[in-house]
PDB file of C-alpha atoms and ligand atoms in Angstrom:
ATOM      1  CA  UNK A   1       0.000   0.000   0.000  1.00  0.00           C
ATOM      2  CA  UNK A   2       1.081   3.450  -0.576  1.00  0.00           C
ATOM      3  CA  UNK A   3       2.078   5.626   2.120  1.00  0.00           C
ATOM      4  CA  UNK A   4       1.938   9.672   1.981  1.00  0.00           C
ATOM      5  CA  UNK A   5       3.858  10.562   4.777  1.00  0.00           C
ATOM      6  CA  UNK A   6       2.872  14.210   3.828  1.00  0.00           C
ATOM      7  CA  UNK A   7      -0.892  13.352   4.186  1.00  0.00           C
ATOM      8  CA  UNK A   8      -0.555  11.256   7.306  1.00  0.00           C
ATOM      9  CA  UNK A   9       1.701  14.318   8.852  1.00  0.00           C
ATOM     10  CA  UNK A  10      -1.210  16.994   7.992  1.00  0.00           C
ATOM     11  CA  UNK A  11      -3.943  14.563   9.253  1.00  0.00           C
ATOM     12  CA  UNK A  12      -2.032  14.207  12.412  1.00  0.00           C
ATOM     13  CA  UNK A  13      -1.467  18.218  12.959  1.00  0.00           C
ATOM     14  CA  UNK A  14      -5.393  18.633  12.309  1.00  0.00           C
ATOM     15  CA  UNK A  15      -6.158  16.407  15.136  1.00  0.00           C
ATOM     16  CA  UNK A  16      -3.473  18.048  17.297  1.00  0.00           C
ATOM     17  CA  UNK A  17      -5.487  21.532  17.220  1.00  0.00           C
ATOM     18  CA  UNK A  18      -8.547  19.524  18.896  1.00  0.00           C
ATOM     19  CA  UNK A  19      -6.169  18.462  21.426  1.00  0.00           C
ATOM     20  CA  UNK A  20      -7.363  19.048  25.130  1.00  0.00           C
ATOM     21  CA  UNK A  21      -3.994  19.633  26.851  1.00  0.00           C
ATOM     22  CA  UNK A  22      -4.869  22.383  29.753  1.00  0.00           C
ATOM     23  CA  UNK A  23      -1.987  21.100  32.042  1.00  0.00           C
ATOM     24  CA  UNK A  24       0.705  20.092  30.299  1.00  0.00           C
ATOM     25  CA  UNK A  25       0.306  23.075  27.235  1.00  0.00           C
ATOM     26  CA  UNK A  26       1.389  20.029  24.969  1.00  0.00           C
ATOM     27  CA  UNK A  27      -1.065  19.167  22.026  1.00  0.00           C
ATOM     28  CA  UNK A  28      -0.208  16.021  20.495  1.00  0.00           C
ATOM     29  CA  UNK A  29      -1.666  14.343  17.268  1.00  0.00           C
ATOM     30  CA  UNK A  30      -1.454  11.089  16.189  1.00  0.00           C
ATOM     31  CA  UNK A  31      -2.715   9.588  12.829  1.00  0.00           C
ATOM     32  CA  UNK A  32      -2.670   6.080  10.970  1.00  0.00           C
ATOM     33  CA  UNK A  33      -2.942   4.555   8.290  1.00  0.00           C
ATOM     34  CA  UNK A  34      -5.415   1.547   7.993  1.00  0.00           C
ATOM     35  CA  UNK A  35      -5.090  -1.386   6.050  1.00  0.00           C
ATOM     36  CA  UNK A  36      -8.204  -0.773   4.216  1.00  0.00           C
ATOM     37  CA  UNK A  37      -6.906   2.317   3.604  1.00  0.00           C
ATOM     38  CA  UNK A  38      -8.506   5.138   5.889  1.00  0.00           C
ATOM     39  CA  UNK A  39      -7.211   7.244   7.874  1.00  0.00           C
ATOM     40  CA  UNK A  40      -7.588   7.518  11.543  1.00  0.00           C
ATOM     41  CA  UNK A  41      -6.675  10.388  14.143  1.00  0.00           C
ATOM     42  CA  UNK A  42      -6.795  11.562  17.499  1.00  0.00           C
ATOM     43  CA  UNK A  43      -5.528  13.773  20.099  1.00  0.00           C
ATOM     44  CA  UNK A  44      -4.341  13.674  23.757  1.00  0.00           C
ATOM     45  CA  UNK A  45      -6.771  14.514  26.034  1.00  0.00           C
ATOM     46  CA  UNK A  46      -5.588  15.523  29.925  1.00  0.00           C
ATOM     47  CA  UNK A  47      -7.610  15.419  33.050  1.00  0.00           C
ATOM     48  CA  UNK A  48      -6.652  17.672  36.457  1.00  0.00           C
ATOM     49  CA  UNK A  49      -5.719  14.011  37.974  1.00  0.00           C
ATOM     50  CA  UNK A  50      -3.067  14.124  35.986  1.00  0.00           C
ATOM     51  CA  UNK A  51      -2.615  10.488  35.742  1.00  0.00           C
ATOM     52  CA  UNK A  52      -5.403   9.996  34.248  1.00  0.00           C
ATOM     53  CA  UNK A  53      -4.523  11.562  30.760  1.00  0.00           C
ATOM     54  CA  UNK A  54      -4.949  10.104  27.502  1.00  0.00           C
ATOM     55  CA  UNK A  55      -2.047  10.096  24.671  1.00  0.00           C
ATOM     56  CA  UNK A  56      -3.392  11.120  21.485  1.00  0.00           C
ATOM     57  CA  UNK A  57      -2.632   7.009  20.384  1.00  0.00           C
ATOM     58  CA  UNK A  58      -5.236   6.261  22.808  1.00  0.00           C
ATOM     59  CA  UNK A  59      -7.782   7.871  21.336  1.00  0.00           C
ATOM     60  CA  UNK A  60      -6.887   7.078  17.908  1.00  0.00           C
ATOM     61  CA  UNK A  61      -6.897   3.181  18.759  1.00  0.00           C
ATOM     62  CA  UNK A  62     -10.385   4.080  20.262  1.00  0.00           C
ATOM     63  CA  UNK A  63     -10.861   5.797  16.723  1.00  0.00           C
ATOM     64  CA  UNK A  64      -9.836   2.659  15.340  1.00  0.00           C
ATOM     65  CA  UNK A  65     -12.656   0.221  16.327  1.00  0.00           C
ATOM     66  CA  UNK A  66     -15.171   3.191  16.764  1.00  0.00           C
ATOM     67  CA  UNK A  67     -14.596   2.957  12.451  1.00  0.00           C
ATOM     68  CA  UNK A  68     -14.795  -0.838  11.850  1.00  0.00           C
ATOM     69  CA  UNK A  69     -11.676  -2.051  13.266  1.00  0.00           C
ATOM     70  CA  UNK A  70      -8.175  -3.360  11.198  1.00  0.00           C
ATOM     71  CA  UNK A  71      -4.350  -3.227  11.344  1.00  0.00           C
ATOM     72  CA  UNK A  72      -2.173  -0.345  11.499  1.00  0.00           C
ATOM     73  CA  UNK A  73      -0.115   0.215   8.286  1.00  0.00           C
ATOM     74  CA  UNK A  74       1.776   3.404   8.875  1.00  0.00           C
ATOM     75  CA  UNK A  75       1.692   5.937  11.830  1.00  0.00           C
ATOM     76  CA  UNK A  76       2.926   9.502  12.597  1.00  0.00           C
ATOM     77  CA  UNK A  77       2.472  11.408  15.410  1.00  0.00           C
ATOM     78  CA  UNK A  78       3.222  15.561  15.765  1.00  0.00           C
ATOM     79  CA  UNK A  79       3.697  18.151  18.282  1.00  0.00           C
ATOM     80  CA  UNK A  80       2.313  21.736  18.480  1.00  0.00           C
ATOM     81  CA  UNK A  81       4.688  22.928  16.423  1.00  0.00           C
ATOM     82  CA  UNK A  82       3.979  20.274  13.724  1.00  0.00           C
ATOM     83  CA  UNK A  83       7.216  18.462  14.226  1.00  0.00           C
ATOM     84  CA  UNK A  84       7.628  14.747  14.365  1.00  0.00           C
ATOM     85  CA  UNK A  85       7.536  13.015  17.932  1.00  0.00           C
ATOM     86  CA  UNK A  86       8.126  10.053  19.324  1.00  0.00           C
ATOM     87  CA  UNK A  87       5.417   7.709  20.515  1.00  0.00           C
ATOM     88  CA  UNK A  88       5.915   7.542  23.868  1.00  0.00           C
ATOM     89  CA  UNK A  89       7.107   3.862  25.380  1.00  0.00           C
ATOM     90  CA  UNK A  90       3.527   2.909  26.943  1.00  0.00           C
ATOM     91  CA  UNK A  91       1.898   3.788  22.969  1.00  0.00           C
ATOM     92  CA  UNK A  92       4.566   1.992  21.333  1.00  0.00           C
ATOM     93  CA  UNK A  93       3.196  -1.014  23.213  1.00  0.00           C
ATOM     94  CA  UNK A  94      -0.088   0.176  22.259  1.00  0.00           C
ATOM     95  CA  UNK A  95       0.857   0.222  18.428  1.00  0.00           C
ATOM     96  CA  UNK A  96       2.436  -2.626  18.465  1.00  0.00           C
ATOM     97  CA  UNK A  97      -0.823  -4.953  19.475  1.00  0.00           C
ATOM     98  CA  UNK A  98      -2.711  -3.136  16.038  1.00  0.00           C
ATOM     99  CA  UNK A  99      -0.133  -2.803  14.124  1.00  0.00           C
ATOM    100  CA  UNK A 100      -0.533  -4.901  10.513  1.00  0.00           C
ATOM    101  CA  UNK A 101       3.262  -6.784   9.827  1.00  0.00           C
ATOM    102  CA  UNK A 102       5.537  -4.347   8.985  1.00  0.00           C
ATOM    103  CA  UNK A 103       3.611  -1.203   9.732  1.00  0.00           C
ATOM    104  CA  UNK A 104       6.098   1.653   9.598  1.00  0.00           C
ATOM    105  CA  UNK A 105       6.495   4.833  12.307  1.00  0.00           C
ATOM    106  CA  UNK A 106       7.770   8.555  11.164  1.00  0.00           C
ATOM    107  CA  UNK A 107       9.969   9.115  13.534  1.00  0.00           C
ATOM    108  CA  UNK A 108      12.408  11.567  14.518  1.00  0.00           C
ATOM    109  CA  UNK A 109      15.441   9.978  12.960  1.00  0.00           C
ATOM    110  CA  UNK A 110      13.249   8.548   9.536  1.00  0.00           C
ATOM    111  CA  UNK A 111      10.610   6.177   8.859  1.00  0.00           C
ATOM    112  CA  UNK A 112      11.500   2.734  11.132  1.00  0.00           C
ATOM    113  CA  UNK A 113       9.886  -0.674  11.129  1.00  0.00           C
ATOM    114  CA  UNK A 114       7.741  -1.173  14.487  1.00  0.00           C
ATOM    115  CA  UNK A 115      10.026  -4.020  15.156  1.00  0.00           C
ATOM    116  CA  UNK A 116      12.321  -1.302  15.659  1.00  0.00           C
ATOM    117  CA  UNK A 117      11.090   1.111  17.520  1.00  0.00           C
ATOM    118  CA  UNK A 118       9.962  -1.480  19.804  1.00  0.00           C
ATOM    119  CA  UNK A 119      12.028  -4.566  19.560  1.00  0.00           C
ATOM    120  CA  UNK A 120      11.406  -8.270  20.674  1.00  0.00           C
ATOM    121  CA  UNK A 121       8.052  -6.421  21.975  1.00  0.00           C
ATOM    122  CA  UNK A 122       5.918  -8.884  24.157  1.00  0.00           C
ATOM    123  CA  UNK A 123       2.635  -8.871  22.395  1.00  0.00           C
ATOM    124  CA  UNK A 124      -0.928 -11.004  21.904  1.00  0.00           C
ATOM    125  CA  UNK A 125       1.472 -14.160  20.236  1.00  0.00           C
ATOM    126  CA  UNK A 126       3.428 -14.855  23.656  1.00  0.00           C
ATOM    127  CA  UNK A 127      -0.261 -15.760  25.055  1.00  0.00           C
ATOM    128  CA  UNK A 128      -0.652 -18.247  22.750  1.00  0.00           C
ATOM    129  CA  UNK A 129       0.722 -20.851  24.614  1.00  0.00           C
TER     130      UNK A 129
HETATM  131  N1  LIG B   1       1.705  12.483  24.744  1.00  0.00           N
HETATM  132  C1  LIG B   1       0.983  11.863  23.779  1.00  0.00           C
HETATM  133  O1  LIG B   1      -0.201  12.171  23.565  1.00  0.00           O
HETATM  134  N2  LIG B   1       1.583  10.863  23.062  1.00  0.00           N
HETATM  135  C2  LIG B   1       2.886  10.508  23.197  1.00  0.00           C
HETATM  136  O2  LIG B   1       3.312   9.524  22.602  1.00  0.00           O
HETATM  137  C3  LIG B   1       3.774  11.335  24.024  1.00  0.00           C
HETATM  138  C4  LIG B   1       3.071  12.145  25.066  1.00  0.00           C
HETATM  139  C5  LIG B   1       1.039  13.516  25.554  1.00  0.00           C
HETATM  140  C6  LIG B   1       0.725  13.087  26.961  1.00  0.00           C
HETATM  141  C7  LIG B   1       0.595  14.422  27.659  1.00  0.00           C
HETATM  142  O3  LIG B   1      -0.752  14.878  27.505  1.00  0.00           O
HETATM  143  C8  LIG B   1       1.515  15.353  26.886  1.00  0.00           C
HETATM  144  O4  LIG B   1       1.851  14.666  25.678  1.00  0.00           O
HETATM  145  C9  LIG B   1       2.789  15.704  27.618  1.00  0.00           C
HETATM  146  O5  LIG B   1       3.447  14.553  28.035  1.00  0.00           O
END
């Protein structure tokens, strides 16, 4: 499938400006690309107990199945400014259990492989025993 990184970067700095980031003052975005081939977003969304905020991943997984479910192609995720960010370690775990084989991450040092970004990840196959 093709993947515009340019498309998936916009998509991702639209759903940052919905972001509801009061106490930390930092809007993420997230976006994905599906294997049937929409696109999914979301945004982080705080709460005053601050533990209890949501990474903008989480509420694009919950954009995921909200839309029909699938596997995660190709992901990027932005800052207020735009600029490429890393998914943080908890959303890399995240990513990993939708991701479709070889789904690809933007990431600050180029597109990676989420094998690398996350490597020998534990995931839904090491309850299969
Ligand atoms: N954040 C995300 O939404 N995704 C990430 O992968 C990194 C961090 C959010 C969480 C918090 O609302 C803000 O960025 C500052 O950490």
């Amino acid at each position: 499938m093709d993947i515009d990184w340019n498309k998936l970067t916009a998509a991702a700095t639209e759903a940052m400006h919905n972001a509801y980031a009061p106490y930390s003052n930092y809007p993420v975005g997230a976006a994905a690309l599906v294997d049937d081939g929409r696109i999914i977003t979301g945004a982080n969304v705080e709460n005053a107990s601050y533990g209890l905020g949501l990474c903008a991943e989480c509420s694009m997984v919950s954009e995921l199945f909200r839309t029909g479910g699938g596997r995660l192609v190709a992901f990027a995720c932005v800052n207020g400014q735009g600029e490429t960010i890393m998914p943080c370690g908890r959303c890399r775990q995240l990513l990993n259990e939708h991701a479709a084989p070889n789904m690809l991450l933007q990431t600050v040092s180029g597109i990676k492989t989420m094998a690398e970004v996350l490597p020998d990840a534990f995931g839904r196959e090491d309850l299969n025993q």
